Amino acid sequence: VAGGEDCLWYVDRNGSWHPGFDCEFFTFCCGTCHQRYCCRDPLRLLTERQQRHCLAFSPKTIAGIASAVVLFIAIVTTIVCCFMCSCCYLYQRRQHPRPPLQGPEIPLSSYPPAAPPAPFPMDPKAGPTPPQPGFTPMAMYPPPGPAAQYPMYPSGPPVYNPTAPPPYVPAQPSYPGA
């Protein structure tokens, strides 16, 4: 048996930390995982390997590892359940993606839409072109006549009349005690 085995740091049964210490020549680190001292009896020898084994498998270390594993499993389970449970926000968002924002269609002008231009310029001297087989002829221009009017809009810009009464404002309901 080799002499000079050092006692490594350890934690006693009360949870107090003790620093490591060196044993004199021809003495060994003796004791248990929670109490260490130097002695000359080789039967009580606690090798450095055994001391490290005490640190690796202490109840606090095992409890710390177990709590980390349980926390990890709980987080993963919660995330998986949120994607699979119909009452969860993440599930609803995945099942019903939001449509792009759409608002009411606003006309850009009060004029009716213009007829599309002809596909190519026509020579007025050439006359009408013969219809192609398989196509039915259709009018190229809108029929002459008055332009379509929208009944809700006035025909021109508003006219300022200084003698006109102010616009109608509906009466606001009065509340008792106001």
Coordinates of C-alpha atoms in Angstrom, one line a residue:
V1 CA 0.0 0.0 0.0
A2 CA 1.4 3.4 -1.0
G3 CA 1.7 6.1 1.6
G4 CA 0.7 9.7 1.3
E5 CA -2.9 9.3 0.2
D6 CA -4.5 12.7 0.5
C7 CA -8.0 13.4 1.8
L8 CA -10.0 15.2 -0.9
W9 CA -12.7 17.7 0.0
Y10 CA -16.0 16.3 1.2
V11 CA -19.4 17.1 2.6
D12 CA -20.4 15.8 6.0
R13 CA -23.8 14.4 7.0
N14 CA -25.0 17.9 8.0
G15 CA -24.2 19.3 4.5
S16 CA -21.1 21.2 5.6
W17 CA -18.2 21.5 3.2
H18 CA -14.7 20.5 4.4
P19 CA -11.6 21.3 2.3
G20 CA -9.1 18.6 1.4
F21 CA -5.9 18.1 3.4
D22 CA -2.6 16.2 3.0
C23 CA -1.7 13.3 5.3
E24 CA 1.9 12.9 6.5
F25 CA 4.3 10.4 5.1
F26 CA 3.3 6.8 5.9
T27 CA -0.3 7.8 6.8
F28 CA -3.4 7.4 4.8
C29 CA -6.8 9.0 4.4
C30 CA -9.2 7.0 6.4
G31 CA -12.9 7.1 7.4
T32 CA -16.1 7.3 5.4
C33 CA -17.6 9.5 2.7
H34 CA -18.9 11.9 5.3
Q35 CA -16.0 11.9 7.8
R36 CA -12.3 11.7 6.9
Y37 CA -9.1 11.7 8.9
C38 CA -5.4 10.5 8.6
C39 CA -4.4 7.1 10.1
R40 CA -1.7 4.4 9.7
D41 CA -4.2 1.4 9.5
P42 CA -4.3 0.1 5.9
L43 CA -7.6 -1.6 6.6
R44 CA -9.4 1.7 7.0
L45 CA -7.7 3.2 3.9
L46 CA -10.0 5.4 1.8
T47 CA -8.3 5.7 -1.7
E48 CA -8.7 8.8 -3.8
R49 CA -10.8 6.8 -6.3
Q50 CA -13.2 5.8 -3.5
Q51 CA -13.4 9.4 -2.3
R52 CA -14.3 10.6 -5.9
H53 CA -16.9 7.8 -6.0
C54 CA -18.5 9.3 -2.8
L55 CA -18.7 12.8 -4.5
A56 CA -20.2 11.4 -7.7
F57 CA -23.0 9.5 -6.0
S58 CA -23.8 11.7 -3.1
P59 CA -27.6 12.1 -2.3
K60 CA -27.4 15.8 -3.3
T61 CA -25.9 14.9 -6.7
I62 CA -28.4 12.3 -7.4
A63 CA -31.3 14.6 -6.3
G64 CA -29.9 17.3 -8.5
I65 CA -29.7 15.1 -11.6
A66 CA -33.1 13.6 -10.9
S67 CA -34.7 17.0 -10.6
A68 CA -33.1 18.2 -13.8
V69 CA -34.4 15.1 -15.7
V70 CA -37.9 15.6 -14.3
L71 CA -37.9 19.3 -15.2
F72 CA -36.8 18.5 -18.8
I73 CA -39.5 15.9 -19.2
A74 CA -42.1 18.2 -17.8
I75 CA -41.1 21.0 -20.3
V76 CA -41.1 18.6 -23.3
T77 CA -44.4 17.1 -22.3
T78 CA -46.0 20.6 -21.8
I79 CA -44.8 21.7 -25.3
V80 CA -46.0 18.5 -27.0
C81 CA -49.4 18.7 -25.2
C82 CA -49.8 22.4 -26.3
F83 CA -49.4 21.4 -29.9
M84 CA -51.8 18.5 -29.6
C85 CA -54.5 19.8 -27.2
S86 CA -57.4 21.6 -28.9
C87 CA -57.8 24.0 -25.9
C88 CA -54.2 25.3 -26.2
Y89 CA -53.3 28.5 -27.9
L90 CA -50.5 27.0 -29.9
Y91 CA -52.8 24.2 -31.3
Q92 CA -55.4 26.7 -32.3
R93 CA -52.9 28.9 -34.0
R94 CA -51.4 26.0 -35.9
Q95 CA -54.9 24.7 -37.0
H96 CA -56.3 28.1 -38.0
P97 CA -53.6 30.3 -39.5
R98 CA -54.5 34.0 -39.7
P99 CA -55.5 35.2 -43.1
P100 CA -53.7 38.2 -44.5
L101 CA -55.2 41.5 -43.5
Q102 CA -57.9 42.6 -45.9
G103 CA -60.0 45.7 -45.7
P104 CA -63.0 46.9 -47.6
E105 CA -62.3 47.7 -51.2
I106 CA -62.2 51.4 -51.8
P107 CA -62.8 52.7 -55.4
L108 CA -60.0 54.8 -56.6
S109 CA -62.2 57.1 -58.7
S110 CA -65.8 57.9 -59.3
Y111 CA -65.6 57.2 -63.0
P112 CA -66.6 53.9 -64.5
P113 CA -63.8 51.6 -65.6
A114 CA -62.4 52.2 -69.1
A115 CA -62.6 49.6 -71.8
P116 CA -59.5 47.6 -72.3
P117 CA -57.3 48.8 -75.2
A118 CA -57.4 46.9 -78.5
P119 CA -54.7 44.1 -78.7
F120 CA -53.1 45.9 -81.7
P121 CA -53.7 49.2 -83.6
M122 CA -56.4 49.1 -86.3
D123 CA -56.1 50.9 -89.6
P124 CA -59.4 52.8 -90.1
K125 CA -59.1 52.4 -93.9
A126 CA -58.8 48.7 -93.8
G127 CA -62.4 48.1 -92.5
P128 CA -63.5 45.4 -90.2
T129 CA -61.5 42.2 -90.0
P130 CA -63.1 38.9 -90.9
P131 CA -63.9 36.8 -87.9
Q132 CA -61.5 33.9 -87.1
P133 CA -63.0 30.4 -87.2
G134 CA -64.1 29.3 -83.7
F135 CA -64.4 32.8 -82.3
T136 CA -67.6 34.9 -82.1
P137 CA -67.3 38.5 -83.0
M138 CA -67.9 41.0 -80.2
A139 CA -68.2 44.8 -80.0
M140 CA -64.8 46.5 -79.6
Y141 CA -66.1 49.7 -78.0
P142 CA -68.9 50.4 -75.5
P143 CA -72.1 51.7 -77.1
P144 CA -72.4 55.4 -77.3
G145 CA -74.6 57.0 -74.7
P146 CA -74.6 58.7 -71.3
A147 CA -72.1 57.5 -68.8
A148 CA -73.4 55.4 -65.9
Q149 CA -74.2 57.6 -62.8
Y150 CA -73.9 56.4 -59.3
P151 CA -77.2 57.3 -57.5
M152 CA -75.6 57.9 -54.1
Y153 CA -72.9 60.4 -55.3
P154 CA -73.6 64.0 -56.5
S155 CA -72.8 64.6 -60.2
G156 CA -70.2 67.3 -59.4
P157 CA -68.1 68.7 -56.7
P158 CA -70.0 70.0 -53.6
V159 CA -71.0 73.6 -53.7
Y160 CA -70.5 75.9 -50.7
N161 CA -73.6 77.6 -49.6
P162 CA -73.1 80.0 -46.7
T163 CA -76.8 80.3 -45.9
A164 CA -77.3 76.5 -45.6
P165 CA -78.0 75.1 -42.2
P166 CA -75.3 73.0 -40.5
P167 CA -75.4 69.3 -41.3
Y168 CA -77.9 67.2 -39.3
V169 CA -76.5 65.8 -36.0
P170 CA -78.7 63.3 -34.2
A171 CA -79.6 64.2 -30.6
Q172 CA -77.5 62.4 -28.0
P173 CA -79.4 60.6 -25.3
S174 CA -79.2 62.2 -22.0
Y175 CA -78.5 60.1 -18.9
P176 CA -80.0 60.9 -15.5
G177 CA -77.4 62.4 -13.2
A178 CA -75.1 63.5 -16.0

